[in-house]
PDB file of C-alpha atoms in Angstrom:
ATOM      1  CA  GLY M   1      17.333 -82.785 201.795  1.00 58.00           C
ATOM      2  CA  ALA M   2      20.981 -82.675 200.847  1.00 63.00           C
ATOM      3  CA  VAL M   3      21.826 -80.649 197.777  1.00 87.00           C
ATOM      4  CA  VAL M   4      25.440 -81.812 197.486  1.00 93.00           C
ATOM      5  CA  SER M   5      26.695 -85.348 197.964  1.00 95.00           C
ATOM      6  CA  GLN M   6      30.179 -86.725 198.328  1.00 97.00           C
ATOM      7  CA  HIS M   7      31.270 -90.283 197.791  1.00 97.00           C
ATOM      8  CA  PRO M   8      32.687 -92.040 199.605  1.00 98.00           C
ATOM      9  CA  SER M   9      31.975 -90.545 203.016  1.00 97.00           C
ATOM     10  CA  TRP M  10      35.056 -92.229 204.362  1.00 97.00           C
ATOM     11  CA  VAL M  11      37.855 -94.302 202.906  1.00 97.00           C
ATOM     12  CA  ILE M  12      40.920 -96.089 204.179  1.00 97.00           C
ATOM     13  CA  CYS M  13      43.696 -96.824 201.714  1.00 96.00           C
ATOM     14  CA  LYS M  14      47.253 -98.036 201.754  1.00 97.00           C
ATOM     15  CA  SER M  15      50.190 -95.749 201.199  1.00 97.00           C
ATOM     16  CA  GLY M  16      51.066 -95.454 197.523  1.00 97.00           C
ATOM     17  CA  THR M  17      47.596 -96.104 196.181  1.00 97.00           C
ATOM     18  CA  SER M  18      45.227 -93.584 194.600  1.00 97.00           C
ATOM     19  CA  VAL M  19      41.814 -92.570 195.841  1.00 98.00           C
ATOM     20  CA  LYS M  20      39.018 -90.853 193.946  1.00 98.00           C
ATOM     21  CA  ILE M  21      36.488 -88.655 195.729  1.00 98.00           C
ATOM     22  CA  GLU M  22      33.310 -87.512 193.995  1.00 97.00           C
ATOM     23  CA  CYS M  23      31.358 -84.340 194.604  1.00 96.00           C
ATOM     24  CA  ARG M  24      27.948 -84.277 193.031  1.00 94.00           C
ATOM     25  CA  SER M  25      25.352 -81.525 192.957  1.00 91.00           C
ATOM     26  CA  LEU M  26      21.817 -82.804 193.162  1.00 88.00           C
ATOM     27  CA  ASP M  27      18.993 -81.242 191.168  1.00 80.00           C
ATOM     28  CA  PHE M  28      20.964 -78.223 190.022  1.00 81.00           C
ATOM     29  CA  GLN M  29      23.892 -77.284 187.861  1.00 83.00           C
ATOM     30  CA  ALA M  30      26.974 -75.950 189.566  1.00 83.00           C
ATOM     31  CA  THR M  31      29.010 -73.294 187.839  1.00 78.00           C
ATOM     32  CA  THR M  32      31.983 -73.762 190.092  1.00 88.00           C
ATOM     33  CA  MET M  33      33.128 -76.334 192.611  1.00 92.00           C
ATOM     34  CA  PHE M  34      35.802 -75.783 195.220  1.00 94.00           C
ATOM     35  CA  TRP M  35      37.812 -78.427 197.036  1.00 96.00           C
ATOM     36  CA  TYR M  36      38.895 -77.869 200.626  1.00 96.00           C
ATOM     37  CA  ARG M  37      41.022 -79.913 202.989  1.00 97.00           C
ATOM     38  CA  GLN M  38      40.787 -79.851 206.751  1.00 96.00           C
ATOM     39  CA  PHE M  39      43.334 -81.402 209.082  1.00 94.00           C
ATOM     40  CA  PRO M  40      42.328 -82.220 212.669  1.00 89.00           C
ATOM     41  CA  LYS M  41      41.718 -79.158 214.796  1.00 85.00           C
ATOM     42  CA  GLN M  42      42.511 -76.860 211.883  1.00 89.00           C
ATOM     43  CA  SER M  43      40.367 -74.780 209.582  1.00 89.00           C
ATOM     44  CA  LEU M  44      39.374 -75.430 206.011  1.00 94.00           C
ATOM     45  CA  MET M  45      42.095 -74.739 203.485  1.00 95.00           C
ATOM     46  CA  LEU M  46      41.172 -74.169 199.870  1.00 94.00           C
ATOM     47  CA  MET M  47      42.972 -76.562 197.555  1.00 96.00           C
ATOM     48  CA  ALA M  48      41.583 -75.725 194.142  1.00 95.00           C
ATOM     49  CA  THR M  49      38.781 -74.182 192.141  1.00 92.00           C
ATOM     50  CA  SER M  50      37.107 -76.284 189.494  1.00 90.00           C
ATOM     51  CA  ASN M  51      35.019 -75.044 186.586  1.00 86.00           C
ATOM     52  CA  GLU M  52      33.189 -77.374 184.235  1.00 81.00           C
ATOM     53  CA  GLY M  53      35.117 -78.076 181.057  1.00 80.00           C
ATOM     54  CA  SER M  54      38.272 -76.248 182.055  1.00 83.00           C
ATOM     55  CA  LYS M  55      41.414 -76.975 184.029  1.00 87.00           C
ATOM     56  CA  ALA M  56      41.278 -76.536 187.759  1.00 92.00           C
ATOM     57  CA  THR M  57      43.044 -73.629 189.394  1.00 93.00           C
ATOM     58  CA  TYR M  58      45.197 -74.727 192.300  1.00 95.00           C
ATOM     59  CA  GLU M  59      46.117 -72.700 195.348  1.00 94.00           C
ATOM     60  CA  GLN M  60      49.733 -72.005 196.099  1.00 93.00           C
ATOM     61  CA  GLY M  61      51.445 -74.984 197.641  1.00 94.00           C
ATOM     62  CA  VAL M  62      48.959 -77.567 196.362  1.00 95.00           C
ATOM     63  CA  GLU M  63      50.523 -80.084 193.975  1.00 94.00           C
ATOM     64  CA  LYS M  64      48.349 -80.322 190.887  1.00 93.00           C
ATOM     65  CA  ASP M  65      49.976 -83.584 189.808  1.00 95.00           C
ATOM     66  CA  LYS M  66      49.151 -85.174 193.133  1.00 96.00           C
ATOM     67  CA  PHE M  67      45.614 -83.878 193.508  1.00 97.00           C
ATOM     68  CA  LEU M  68      43.930 -84.399 190.166  1.00 96.00           C
ATOM     69  CA  ILE M  69      40.651 -82.613 189.663  1.00 94.00           C
ATOM     70  CA  ASN M  70      38.230 -83.433 186.889  1.00 90.00           C
ATOM     71  CA  HIS M  71      35.070 -81.398 186.409  1.00 87.00           C
ATOM     72  CA  ALA M  72      33.505 -83.311 183.568  1.00 80.00           C
ATOM     73  CA  SER M  73      29.956 -82.058 183.933  1.00 87.00           C
ATOM     74  CA  LEU M  74      27.947 -79.339 185.616  1.00 86.00           C
ATOM     75  CA  THR M  75      26.953 -81.759 188.348  1.00 90.00           C
ATOM     76  CA  LEU M  76      30.116 -83.731 189.054  1.00 92.00           C
ATOM     77  CA  SER M  77      33.659 -82.941 190.106  1.00 93.00           C
ATOM     78  CA  THR M  78      36.182 -85.541 191.185  1.00 95.00           C
ATOM     79  CA  LEU M  79      39.324 -85.218 193.259  1.00 97.00           C
ATOM     80  CA  THR M  80      41.878 -87.985 192.897  1.00 97.00           C
ATOM     81  CA  VAL M  81      44.625 -88.212 195.472  1.00 98.00           C
ATOM     82  CA  THR M  82      47.439 -89.986 193.685  1.00 97.00           C
ATOM     83  CA  SER M  83      50.150 -92.005 195.451  1.00 97.00           C
ATOM     84  CA  ALA M  84      48.579 -91.207 198.777  1.00 97.00           C
ATOM     85  CA  HIS M  85      50.742 -90.928 201.868  1.00 97.00           C
ATOM     86  CA  PRO M  86      49.791 -90.817 205.550  1.00 96.00           C
ATOM     87  CA  GLU M  87      50.211 -87.025 205.563  1.00 96.00           C
ATOM     88  CA  ASP M  88      47.366 -86.833 203.020  1.00 97.00           C
ATOM     89  CA  SER M  89      44.994 -88.194 205.654  1.00 97.00           C
ATOM     90  CA  SER M  90      42.446 -85.452 206.078  1.00 97.00           C
ATOM     91  CA  PHE M  91      38.829 -84.416 205.716  1.00 97.00           C
ATOM     92  CA  TYR M  92      38.126 -83.374 202.134  1.00 98.00           C
ATOM     93  CA  ILE M  93      35.109 -81.147 201.545  1.00 97.00           C
ATOM     94  CA  CYS M  94      33.689 -79.758 198.343  1.00 96.00           C
ATOM     95  CA  ARG M  95      31.818 -76.488 198.055  1.00 93.00           C
ATOM     96  CA  VAL M  96      29.449 -75.897 195.190  1.00 91.00           C
ATOM     97  CA  LEU M  97      28.520 -72.544 193.709  1.00 85.00           C
ATOM     98  CA  VAL M  98      25.235 -72.229 191.875  1.00 79.00           C
ATOM     99  CA  ALA M  99      24.776 -69.703 189.110  1.00 67.00           C
ATOM    100  CA  PRO M 100      23.339 -66.423 190.340  1.00 63.00           C
ATOM    101  CA  GLY M 101      19.623 -66.130 190.586  1.00 57.00           C
ATOM    102  CA  LEU M 102      17.530 -63.334 191.973  1.00 53.00           C
ATOM    103  CA  ALA M 103      19.309 -63.630 195.305  1.00 54.00           C
ATOM    104  CA  GLY M 104      22.765 -63.912 193.775  1.00 60.00           C
ATOM    105  CA  TYR M 105      25.029 -66.891 194.099  1.00 67.00           C
ATOM    106  CA  GLU M 106      24.040 -69.780 196.292  1.00 76.00           C
ATOM    107  CA  GLN M 107      26.650 -72.016 197.797  1.00 83.00           C
ATOM    108  CA  TYR M 108      26.520 -75.390 199.458  1.00 89.00           C
ATOM    109  CA  PHE M 109      29.054 -77.614 201.152  1.00 93.00           C
ATOM    110  CA  GLY M 110      29.208 -81.332 200.636  1.00 95.00           C
ATOM    111  CA  PRO M 111      29.156 -83.600 203.700  1.00 96.00           C
ATOM    112  CA  GLY M 112      32.875 -84.312 203.404  1.00 97.00           C
ATOM    113  CA  THR M 113      35.055 -87.371 202.860  1.00 98.00           C
ATOM    114  CA  ARG M 114      37.342 -88.665 205.567  1.00 97.00           C
ATOM    115  CA  LEU M 115      40.511 -90.121 204.046  1.00 98.00           C
ATOM    116  CA  THR M 116      42.858 -92.231 206.133  1.00 97.00           C
ATOM    117  CA  VAL M 117      46.081 -93.445 204.538  1.00 97.00           C
ATOM    118  CA  THR M 118      47.802 -96.274 206.367  1.00 97.00           C
TER     119      THR M 118
ATOM    120  CA  GLN F   1      48.965 -61.415 208.984  1.00 67.00           C
ATOM    121  CA  LYS F   2      46.344 -64.067 208.388  1.00 75.00           C
ATOM    122  CA  GLU F   3      43.538 -63.157 206.036  1.00 90.00           C
ATOM    123  CA  VAL F   4      40.859 -64.082 208.552  1.00 94.00           C
ATOM    124  CA  GLU F   5      41.593 -64.233 212.261  1.00 95.00           C
ATOM    125  CA  GLN F   6      39.593 -65.676 215.097  1.00 95.00           C
ATOM    126  CA  ASN F   7      40.320 -66.449 218.704  1.00 90.00           C
ATOM    127  CA  SER F   8      40.592 -70.223 218.916  1.00 88.00           C
ATOM    128  CA  GLY F   9      38.998 -70.370 222.359  1.00 89.00           C
ATOM    129  CA  PRO F  10      37.545 -72.389 223.851  1.00 95.00           C
ATOM    130  CA  LEU F  11      34.887 -69.901 224.812  1.00 97.00           C
ATOM    131  CA  SER F  12      32.810 -71.251 227.676  1.00 97.00           C
ATOM    132  CA  VAL F  13      29.423 -69.778 228.516  1.00 97.00           C
ATOM    133  CA  PRO F  14      26.642 -71.015 230.783  1.00 98.00           C
ATOM    134  CA  GLU F  15      23.385 -72.173 229.275  1.00 98.00           C
ATOM    135  CA  GLY F  16      21.078 -69.228 228.593  1.00 97.00           C
ATOM    136  CA  ALA F  17      23.885 -66.683 228.326  1.00 98.00           C
ATOM    137  CA  ILE F  18      24.963 -64.699 225.295  1.00 98.00           C
ATOM    138  CA  ALA F  19      27.966 -66.022 223.406  1.00 97.00           C
ATOM    139  CA  SER F  20      29.993 -63.466 221.493  1.00 97.00           C
ATOM    140  CA  LEU F  21      32.306 -64.608 218.711  1.00 98.00           C
ATOM    141  CA  ASN F  22      34.653 -62.263 216.914  1.00 97.00           C
ATOM    142  CA  CYS F  23      36.509 -62.209 213.622  1.00 97.00           C
ATOM    143  CA  THR F  24      38.784 -59.761 211.820  1.00 97.00           C
ATOM    144  CA  TYR F  25      39.820 -59.804 208.184  1.00 95.00           C
ATOM    145  CA  SER F  26      42.625 -58.205 206.237  1.00 93.00           C
ATOM    146  CA  ASP F  27      41.182 -57.563 202.773  1.00 90.00           C
ATOM    147  CA  ARG F  28      39.462 -54.203 203.019  1.00 89.00           C
ATOM    148  CA  GLY F  29      37.680 -54.821 199.732  1.00 86.00           C
ATOM    149  CA  SER F  30      35.842 -57.933 200.940  1.00 89.00           C
ATOM    150  CA  GLN F  31      32.114 -57.665 200.463  1.00 87.00           C
ATOM    151  CA  SER F  32      30.464 -60.723 201.964  1.00 91.00           C
ATOM    152  CA  PHE F  33      30.958 -62.477 205.257  1.00 94.00           C
ATOM    153  CA  PHE F  34      29.736 -65.772 206.579  1.00 94.00           C
ATOM    154  CA  TRP F  35      29.424 -67.611 209.854  1.00 96.00           C
ATOM    155  CA  TYR F  36      29.454 -71.398 209.809  1.00 95.00           C
ATOM    156  CA  ARG F  37      28.990 -73.892 212.587  1.00 96.00           C
ATOM    157  CA  GLN F  38      30.928 -77.132 212.448  1.00 96.00           C
ATOM    158  CA  TYR F  39      30.390 -80.131 214.649  1.00 95.00           C
ATOM    159  CA  SER F  40      33.253 -82.572 215.055  1.00 92.00           C
ATOM    160  CA  GLY F  41      33.641 -84.787 212.004  1.00 91.00           C
ATOM    161  CA  LYS F  42      30.965 -82.935 210.047  1.00 94.00           C
ATOM    162  CA  SER F  43      30.923 -80.428 207.227  1.00 95.00           C
ATOM    163  CA  PRO F  44      30.322 -76.739 208.037  1.00 94.00           C
ATOM    164  CA  GLU F  45      26.742 -75.575 208.061  1.00 93.00           C
ATOM    165  CA  LEU F  46      25.822 -71.991 207.264  1.00 92.00           C
ATOM    166  CA  ILE F  47      24.383 -69.966 210.111  1.00 93.00           C
ATOM    167  CA  MET F  48      24.307 -66.482 208.653  1.00 91.00           C
ATOM    168  CA  PHE F  49      25.784 -64.235 206.045  1.00 92.00           C
ATOM    169  CA  ILE F  50      26.048 -60.472 206.058  1.00 94.00           C
ATOM    170  CA  TYR F  51      26.939 -57.942 203.387  1.00 91.00           C
ATOM    171  CA  SER F  52      26.103 -54.551 204.852  1.00 92.00           C
ATOM    172  CA  ASN F  53      27.445 -52.657 207.822  1.00 95.00           C
ATOM    173  CA  GLY F  54      25.350 -53.017 210.928  1.00 95.00           C
ATOM    174  CA  ASP F  55      23.419 -55.840 212.487  1.00 96.00           C
ATOM    175  CA  LYS F  56      21.506 -58.708 210.957  1.00 95.00           C
ATOM    176  CA  GLU F  57      19.307 -60.843 213.145  1.00 96.00           C
ATOM    177  CA  ASP F  58      17.979 -64.352 212.551  1.00 94.00           C
ATOM    178  CA  GLY F  59      16.329 -66.000 215.512  1.00 96.00           C
ATOM    179  CA  ARG F  60      18.851 -66.326 218.325  1.00 97.00           C
ATOM    180  CA  PHE F  61      21.705 -65.256 216.095  1.00 97.00           C
ATOM    181  CA  THR F  62      22.879 -61.731 215.298  1.00 98.00           C
ATOM    182  CA  ALA F  63      25.719 -60.988 212.926  1.00 97.00           C
ATOM    183  CA  GLN F  64      27.437 -57.627 213.157  1.00 97.00           C
ATOM    184  CA  LEU F  65      29.650 -56.114 210.485  1.00 97.00           C
ATOM    185  CA  ASN F  66      31.919 -53.096 210.692  1.00 96.00           C
ATOM    186  CA  LYS F  67      33.781 -52.688 207.425  1.00 94.00           C
ATOM    187  CA  ALA F  68      35.732 -49.660 208.617  1.00 95.00           C
ATOM    188  CA  SER F  69      37.210 -51.739 211.420  1.00 95.00           C
ATOM    189  CA  GLN F  70      37.287 -54.921 209.284  1.00 95.00           C
ATOM    190  CA  TYR F  71      35.439 -56.732 212.005  1.00 96.00           C
ATOM    191  CA  VAL F  72      32.636 -59.269 212.016  1.00 97.00           C
ATOM    192  CA  SER F  73      30.964 -60.781 215.036  1.00 97.00           C
ATOM    193  CA  LEU F  74      28.311 -63.327 215.849  1.00 98.00           C
ATOM    194  CA  LEU F  75      26.116 -63.150 218.926  1.00 98.00           C
ATOM    195  CA  ILE F  76      24.221 -66.193 220.093  1.00 98.00           C
ATOM    196  CA  ARG F  77      21.464 -65.405 222.556  1.00 98.00           C
ATOM    197  CA  ASP F  78      20.052 -67.931 225.017  1.00 98.00           C
ATOM    198  CA  SER F  79      22.932 -70.293 224.326  1.00 98.00           C
ATOM    199  CA  GLN F  80      22.095 -73.976 224.453  1.00 97.00           C
ATOM    200  CA  PRO F  81      24.355 -76.997 224.985  1.00 97.00           C
ATOM    201  CA  SER F  82      23.546 -77.981 221.389  1.00 96.00           C
ATOM    202  CA  ASP F  83      25.277 -74.768 220.267  1.00 97.00           C
ATOM    203  CA  SER F  84      28.571 -76.253 221.433  1.00 97.00           C
ATOM    204  CA  ALA F  85      30.642 -76.500 218.265  1.00 97.00           C
ATOM    205  CA  THR F  86      33.382 -74.763 216.338  1.00 97.00           C
ATOM    206  CA  TYR F  87      32.292 -71.521 214.708  1.00 97.00           C
ATOM    207  CA  LEU F  88      34.036 -70.567 211.520  1.00 96.00           C
ATOM    208  CA  CYS F  89      34.168 -67.063 210.132  1.00 97.00           C
ATOM    209  CA  ALA F  90      34.573 -66.921 206.353  1.00 95.00           C
ATOM    210  CA  VAL F  91      35.186 -64.054 203.983  1.00 93.00           C
ATOM    211  CA  ASN F  92      34.409 -64.148 200.285  1.00 88.00           C
ATOM    212  CA  GLN F  93      37.316 -62.916 198.197  1.00 82.00           C
ATOM    213  CA  ARG F  94      36.461 -60.378 195.554  1.00 76.00           C
ATOM    214  CA  VAL F  95      37.979 -62.477 192.775  1.00 75.00           C
ATOM    215  CA  GLY F  96      36.865 -66.011 192.092  1.00 73.00           C
ATOM    216  CA  ASN F  97      34.197 -66.297 194.778  1.00 76.00           C
ATOM    217  CA  LYS F  98      36.683 -68.052 197.027  1.00 85.00           C
ATOM    218  CA  LEU F  99      35.799 -68.411 200.674  1.00 88.00           C
ATOM    219  CA  VAL F 100      38.688 -67.910 203.064  1.00 92.00           C
ATOM    220  CA  PHE F 101      38.142 -69.341 206.512  1.00 94.00           C
ATOM    221  CA  GLY F 102      39.395 -68.363 209.897  1.00 95.00           C
ATOM    222  CA  ALA F 103      40.778 -71.029 212.202  1.00 93.00           C
ATOM    223  CA  GLY F 104      37.507 -71.195 214.107  1.00 95.00           C
ATOM    224  CA  THR F 105      36.429 -70.581 217.692  1.00 96.00           C
ATOM    225  CA  ILE F 106      35.422 -73.480 219.884  1.00 97.00           C
ATOM    226  CA  LEU F 107      32.279 -72.685 221.842  1.00 98.00           C
ATOM    227  CA  ARG F 108      31.250 -74.703 224.872  1.00 98.00           C
ATOM    228  CA  VAL F 109      27.866 -74.103 226.427  1.00 98.00           C
ATOM    229  CA  LYS F 110      27.621 -75.626 229.873  1.00 96.00           C
ATOM    230  CA  SER F 111      24.298 -76.704 231.336  1.00 92.00           C
TER     231      SER F 111
END
């Protein structure tokens, strides 16, 4: 079964509103969560790295005041797109890193959230 | 120069043939390499990862790594129409466990 969930799976919102996307690890604690964005016919672009209890680290060119990331627990990270605009319409995917075990780090992708801003 | 480069394709192969997908990367210090398959509208799913030079086989899939040439490839034997998807090459950066993705290669397997 799925080890990472995202909610919602898709959302349509009006321009100027804010949208919150959740990434949740199921049955395990995630040391680090990454947020990616994928525009149509393009590859995944890393937006930010999120560690529980600390501020997210944003990639160059990603506005931290627009894309708010909260990693309040070892199983939940949220991405809030504030004052969304049509150009924010994209597929948002989280990637979860599990603390190293015998085989090293394990990583899992969430199923993604399709955001459409009208 | 992009950190991870792939030919966008589409690569078309007949059913039953071998599909060969290639990827080059710029960071010579990269240690781990991944191949993902992504169907339209879905999240990437891991096919294989490779850390050491040489070949690694898993069923119909073989990953090949040549660190000296900074080159990774994925071979798909006995290609099936269900293999039609976008294949993403990803390289793990040394710092921060960040995965950097290539643009992906579209594979079309024709029956």
